[in-house]
Amino acid sequence: SEESMKHKLFLTMGILIFTIHCGKKINISMVTSTSMESGLPFEILKGNEWKAEKGAEFVKVHFYADEAFALSKVKIESCAGSFKDRVAAYVNFDEVYGSTDIQKLNDEVVFEPVVQARSVTLNFQRNQDICLKGVKFFDEKGNANDRVWIQEG
């Protein structure tokens, strides 16, 4: 019927707009860390607080995606104040390197030009008492990729 067709068209348009507005999906199948105090580092992507061992230095957190994704920036959300030392970010292990700017907010790593990332490793250098409440990946248009799918167990 015509009414049913209008309903399907409306539903399809809604899904399309939602998908375009919300950005691309990143599937993260593994998150590891060299130091853990409060649970698994997957908590970072869930928006929960995660901590490394008290006093640990050179803590690394590794994010492994199922497929490569466009990456223009990584934003690191600390729950323990700003970082004293820069934070290094390695894309695809060592293909591309970037770091935060300690003269500024010291919580973002920008990649210019945009890179295709399969993995991202954050090295917190001499920062201690690492407490994170989020890590956001930004796409080639500068949009935060809030559609991170975590594949646990």
PDB file of C-alpha atoms in Angstrom:
ATOM      1  CA  SER A   1       0.000   0.000   0.000  1.00  0.00           C
ATOM      2  CA  GLU A   2       0.997   3.606  -0.451  1.00  0.00           C
ATOM      3  CA  GLU A   3       0.982   4.198   3.325  1.00  0.00           C
ATOM      4  CA  SER A   4       3.326   1.246   3.873  1.00  0.00           C
ATOM      5  CA  MET A   5       5.665   2.515   1.148  1.00  0.00           C
ATOM      6  CA  LYS A   6       5.797   5.976   2.764  1.00  0.00           C
ATOM      7  CA  HIS A   7       6.580   4.360   6.116  1.00  0.00           C
ATOM      8  CA  LYS A   8       9.432   2.298   4.622  1.00  0.00           C
ATOM      9  CA  LEU A   9      10.845   5.360   2.824  1.00  0.00           C
ATOM     10  CA  PHE A  10      10.691   7.416   6.031  1.00  0.00           C
ATOM     11  CA  LEU A  11      12.398   4.637   8.002  1.00  0.00           C
ATOM     12  CA  THR A  12      15.118   4.211   5.355  1.00  0.00           C
ATOM     13  CA  MET A  13      15.802   7.969   5.274  1.00  0.00           C
ATOM     14  CA  GLY A  14      16.020   8.050   9.080  1.00  0.00           C
ATOM     15  CA  ILE A  15      18.559   5.228   9.157  1.00  0.00           C
ATOM     16  CA  LEU A  16      20.574   6.857   6.360  1.00  0.00           C
ATOM     17  CA  ILE A  17      20.662  10.234   8.133  1.00  0.00           C
ATOM     18  CA  PHE A  18      21.602   8.560  11.435  1.00  0.00           C
ATOM     19  CA  THR A  19      24.430   6.648   9.763  1.00  0.00           C
ATOM     20  CA  ILE A  20      25.806   9.699   7.954  1.00  0.00           C
ATOM     21  CA  HIS A  21      25.529  11.913  11.030  1.00  0.00           C
ATOM     22  CA  CYS A  22      27.165   9.440  13.408  1.00  0.00           C
ATOM     23  CA  GLY A  23      30.237   8.734  11.326  1.00  0.00           C
ATOM     24  CA  LYS A  24      31.965   5.523  10.485  1.00  0.00           C
ATOM     25  CA  LYS A  25      32.221   2.512  12.723  1.00  0.00           C
ATOM     26  CA  ILE A  26      35.552   1.242  14.049  1.00  0.00           C
ATOM     27  CA  ASN A  27      35.734  -2.343  15.259  1.00  0.00           C
ATOM     28  CA  ILE A  28      38.306  -2.710  18.017  1.00  0.00           C
ATOM     29  CA  SER A  29      38.959  -6.359  18.798  1.00  0.00           C
ATOM     30  CA  MET A  30      41.883  -5.987  21.179  1.00  0.00           C
ATOM     31  CA  VAL A  31      43.136  -3.425  23.682  1.00  0.00           C
ATOM     32  CA  THR A  32      46.221  -4.238  25.752  1.00  0.00           C
ATOM     33  CA  SER A  33      48.446  -2.399  28.185  1.00  0.00           C
ATOM     34  CA  THR A  34      51.870  -2.868  29.742  1.00  0.00           C
ATOM     35  CA  SER A  35      50.504  -1.925  33.173  1.00  0.00           C
ATOM     36  CA  MET A  36      47.071  -2.377  34.759  1.00  0.00           C
ATOM     37  CA  GLU A  37      45.687  -1.564  38.170  1.00  0.00           C
ATOM     38  CA  SER A  38      41.936  -1.234  37.684  1.00  0.00           C
ATOM     39  CA  GLY A  39      40.583  -3.733  35.176  1.00  0.00           C
ATOM     40  CA  LEU A  40      41.153  -4.281  31.496  1.00  0.00           C
ATOM     41  CA  PRO A  41      42.012  -1.332  29.238  1.00  0.00           C
ATOM     42  CA  PHE A  42      38.811  -1.990  27.217  1.00  0.00           C
ATOM     43  CA  GLU A  43      37.219   0.195  29.919  1.00  0.00           C
ATOM     44  CA  ILE A  44      38.778   3.255  28.265  1.00  0.00           C
ATOM     45  CA  LEU A  45      36.606   2.771  25.155  1.00  0.00           C
ATOM     46  CA  LYS A  46      33.483   2.243  27.262  1.00  0.00           C
ATOM     47  CA  GLY A  47      33.928   5.641  28.908  1.00  0.00           C
ATOM     48  CA  ASN A  48      34.861   4.080  32.240  1.00  0.00           C
ATOM     49  CA  GLU A  49      37.844   5.059  34.344  1.00  0.00           C
ATOM     50  CA  TRP A  50      40.947   2.914  33.863  1.00  0.00           C
ATOM     51  CA  LYS A  51      44.244   3.134  35.757  1.00  0.00           C
ATOM     52  CA  ALA A  52      47.767   1.873  35.271  1.00  0.00           C
ATOM     53  CA  GLU A  53      49.785   0.779  38.291  1.00  0.00           C
ATOM     54  CA  LYS A  54      50.671   3.640  40.632  1.00  0.00           C
ATOM     55  CA  GLY A  55      54.122   5.042  39.842  1.00  0.00           C
ATOM     56  CA  ALA A  56      54.546   3.098  36.581  1.00  0.00           C
ATOM     57  CA  GLU A  57      56.391   4.955  33.804  1.00  0.00           C
ATOM     58  CA  PHE A  58      56.472   4.356  30.041  1.00  0.00           C
ATOM     59  CA  VAL A  59      53.015   2.775  30.198  1.00  0.00           C
ATOM     60  CA  LYS A  60      51.782   1.758  26.755  1.00  0.00           C
ATOM     61  CA  VAL A  61      48.178   1.170  25.681  1.00  0.00           C
ATOM     62  CA  HIS A  62      47.651  -0.614  22.351  1.00  0.00           C
ATOM     63  CA  PHE A  63      44.428  -0.482  20.287  1.00  0.00           C
ATOM     64  CA  TYR A  64      43.995  -3.018  17.469  1.00  0.00           C
ATOM     65  CA  ALA A  65      41.283  -2.449  14.852  1.00  0.00           C
ATOM     66  CA  ASP A  66      39.781  -5.173  12.674  1.00  0.00           C
ATOM     67  CA  GLU A  67      40.167  -2.974   9.580  1.00  0.00           C
ATOM     68  CA  ALA A  68      42.189   0.119   8.755  1.00  0.00           C
ATOM     69  CA  PHE A  69      40.474   3.443   9.457  1.00  0.00           C
ATOM     70  CA  ALA A  70      41.261   7.062   8.602  1.00  0.00           C
ATOM     71  CA  LEU A  71      42.889   8.821  11.548  1.00  0.00           C
ATOM     72  CA  SER A  72      43.514  12.567  11.783  1.00  0.00           C
ATOM     73  CA  LYS A  73      43.709  12.949  15.556  1.00  0.00           C
ATOM     74  CA  VAL A  74      43.693  11.028  18.845  1.00  0.00           C
ATOM     75  CA  LYS A  75      42.286  12.765  21.932  1.00  0.00           C
ATOM     76  CA  ILE A  76      43.266  11.338  25.306  1.00  0.00           C
ATOM     77  CA  GLU A  77      40.950  12.088  28.228  1.00  0.00           C
ATOM     78  CA  SER A  78      42.743  11.934  31.578  1.00  0.00           C
ATOM     79  CA  CYS A  79      40.986  11.654  34.919  1.00  0.00           C
ATOM     80  CA  ALA A  80      44.156  12.650  36.796  1.00  0.00           C
ATOM     81  CA  GLY A  81      44.834  16.138  35.455  1.00  0.00           C
ATOM     82  CA  SER A  82      47.076  17.100  32.562  1.00  0.00           C
ATOM     83  CA  PHE A  83      50.107  15.068  31.563  1.00  0.00           C
ATOM     84  CA  LYS A  84      53.521  16.343  32.714  1.00  0.00           C
ATOM     85  CA  ASP A  85      55.429  14.722  29.831  1.00  0.00           C
ATOM     86  CA  ARG A  86      54.358  14.373  26.210  1.00  0.00           C
ATOM     87  CA  VAL A  87      52.375  11.327  25.109  1.00  0.00           C
ATOM     88  CA  ALA A  88      53.655   9.553  22.006  1.00  0.00           C
ATOM     89  CA  ALA A  89      51.377   7.813  19.502  1.00  0.00           C
ATOM     90  CA  TYR A  90      52.588   5.151  17.094  1.00  0.00           C
ATOM     91  CA  VAL A  91      50.346   4.115  14.211  1.00  0.00           C
ATOM     92  CA  ASN A  92      50.728   0.601  12.797  1.00  0.00           C
ATOM     93  CA  PHE A  93      53.503  -0.062  15.305  1.00  0.00           C
ATOM     94  CA  ASP A  94      56.101   2.307  13.883  1.00  0.00           C
ATOM     95  CA  GLU A  95      54.933   3.443  10.431  1.00  0.00           C
ATOM     96  CA  VAL A  96      53.830   6.865  11.710  1.00  0.00           C
ATOM     97  CA  TYR A  97      54.786   8.707  14.904  1.00  0.00           C
ATOM     98  CA  GLY A  98      53.176  11.717  16.557  1.00  0.00           C
ATOM     99  CA  SER A  99      53.103  13.233  20.015  1.00  0.00           C
ATOM    100  CA  THR A 100      51.180  15.680  22.145  1.00  0.00           C
ATOM    101  CA  ASP A 101      52.362  19.263  22.505  1.00  0.00           C
ATOM    102  CA  ILE A 102      53.348  19.964  26.121  1.00  0.00           C
ATOM    103  CA  GLN A 103      53.092  23.708  25.431  1.00  0.00           C
ATOM    104  CA  LYS A 104      49.351  23.313  24.791  1.00  0.00           C
ATOM    105  CA  LEU A 105      46.700  21.119  26.429  1.00  0.00           C
ATOM    106  CA  ASN A 106      48.916  18.053  25.915  1.00  0.00           C
ATOM    107  CA  ASP A 107      45.974  15.731  25.288  1.00  0.00           C
ATOM    108  CA  GLU A 108      45.832  15.502  21.475  1.00  0.00           C
ATOM    109  CA  VAL A 109      48.026  13.931  18.823  1.00  0.00           C
ATOM    110  CA  VAL A 110      47.364  15.305  15.324  1.00  0.00           C
ATOM    111  CA  PHE A 111      48.294  13.446  12.141  1.00  0.00           C
ATOM    112  CA  GLU A 112      48.826  15.598   9.050  1.00  0.00           C
ATOM    113  CA  PRO A 113      48.343  14.154   6.535  1.00  0.00           C
ATOM    114  CA  VAL A 114      45.642  11.751   7.677  1.00  0.00           C
ATOM    115  CA  VAL A 115      46.886   8.179   8.156  1.00  0.00           C
ATOM    116  CA  GLN A 116      45.266   4.776   7.673  1.00  0.00           C
ATOM    117  CA  ALA A 117      45.487   3.085  11.056  1.00  0.00           C
ATOM    118  CA  ARG A 118      45.220  -0.611  11.848  1.00  0.00           C
ATOM    119  CA  SER A 119      46.696  -0.143  15.314  1.00  0.00           C
ATOM    120  CA  VAL A 120      47.428   2.791  17.605  1.00  0.00           C
ATOM    121  CA  THR A 121      49.880   2.602  20.500  1.00  0.00           C
ATOM    122  CA  LEU A 122      49.961   5.343  23.104  1.00  0.00           C
ATOM    123  CA  ASN A 123      53.213   5.627  25.082  1.00  0.00           C
ATOM    124  CA  PHE A 124      52.819   7.783  28.176  1.00  0.00           C
ATOM    125  CA  GLN A 125      56.597   8.306  28.499  1.00  0.00           C
ATOM    126  CA  ARG A 126      57.573   9.527  32.000  1.00  0.00           C
ATOM    127  CA  ASN A 127      53.990  10.338  33.016  1.00  0.00           C
ATOM    128  CA  GLN A 128      53.019   8.498  36.195  1.00  0.00           C
ATOM    129  CA  ASP A 129      49.737   7.520  37.870  1.00  0.00           C
ATOM    130  CA  ILE A 130      47.982   7.214  34.509  1.00  0.00           C
ATOM    131  CA  CYS A 131      44.196   7.418  34.819  1.00  0.00           C
ATOM    132  CA  LEU A 132      42.143   7.495  31.614  1.00  0.00           C
ATOM    133  CA  LYS A 133      38.439   8.017  31.079  1.00  0.00           C
ATOM    134  CA  GLY A 134      38.451   7.992  27.307  1.00  0.00           C
ATOM    135  CA  VAL A 135      40.368   7.879  24.049  1.00  0.00           C
ATOM    136  CA  LYS A 136      38.714   9.258  20.913  1.00  0.00           C
ATOM    137  CA  PHE A 137      39.778   8.688  17.336  1.00  0.00           C
ATOM    138  CA  PHE A 138      38.972  11.377  14.751  1.00  0.00           C
ATOM    139  CA  ASP A 139      38.368  10.678  11.056  1.00  0.00           C
ATOM    140  CA  GLU A 140      39.633  12.467   7.945  1.00  0.00           C
ATOM    141  CA  LYS A 141      36.935  15.174   8.331  1.00  0.00           C
ATOM    142  CA  GLY A 142      37.915  15.877  11.928  1.00  0.00           C
ATOM    143  CA  ASN A 143      34.824  14.187  13.369  1.00  0.00           C
ATOM    144  CA  ALA A 144      35.126  12.201  16.582  1.00  0.00           C
ATOM    145  CA  ASN A 145      34.476   8.570  15.838  1.00  0.00           C
ATOM    146  CA  ASP A 146      32.034   7.780  18.639  1.00  0.00           C
ATOM    147  CA  ARG A 147      30.917   4.542  16.995  1.00  0.00           C
ATOM    148  CA  VAL A 148      33.695   2.325  18.317  1.00  0.00           C
ATOM    149  CA  TRP A 149      32.559  -1.272  18.503  1.00  0.00           C
ATOM    150  CA  ILE A 150      34.315  -3.322  21.092  1.00  0.00           C
ATOM    151  CA  GLN A 151      34.563  -7.036  20.429  1.00  0.00           C
ATOM    152  CA  GLU A 152      35.252  -8.686  23.754  1.00  0.00           C
ATOM    153  CA  GLY A 153      35.534 -12.412  24.386  1.00  0.00           C
TER     154      GLY A 153
END
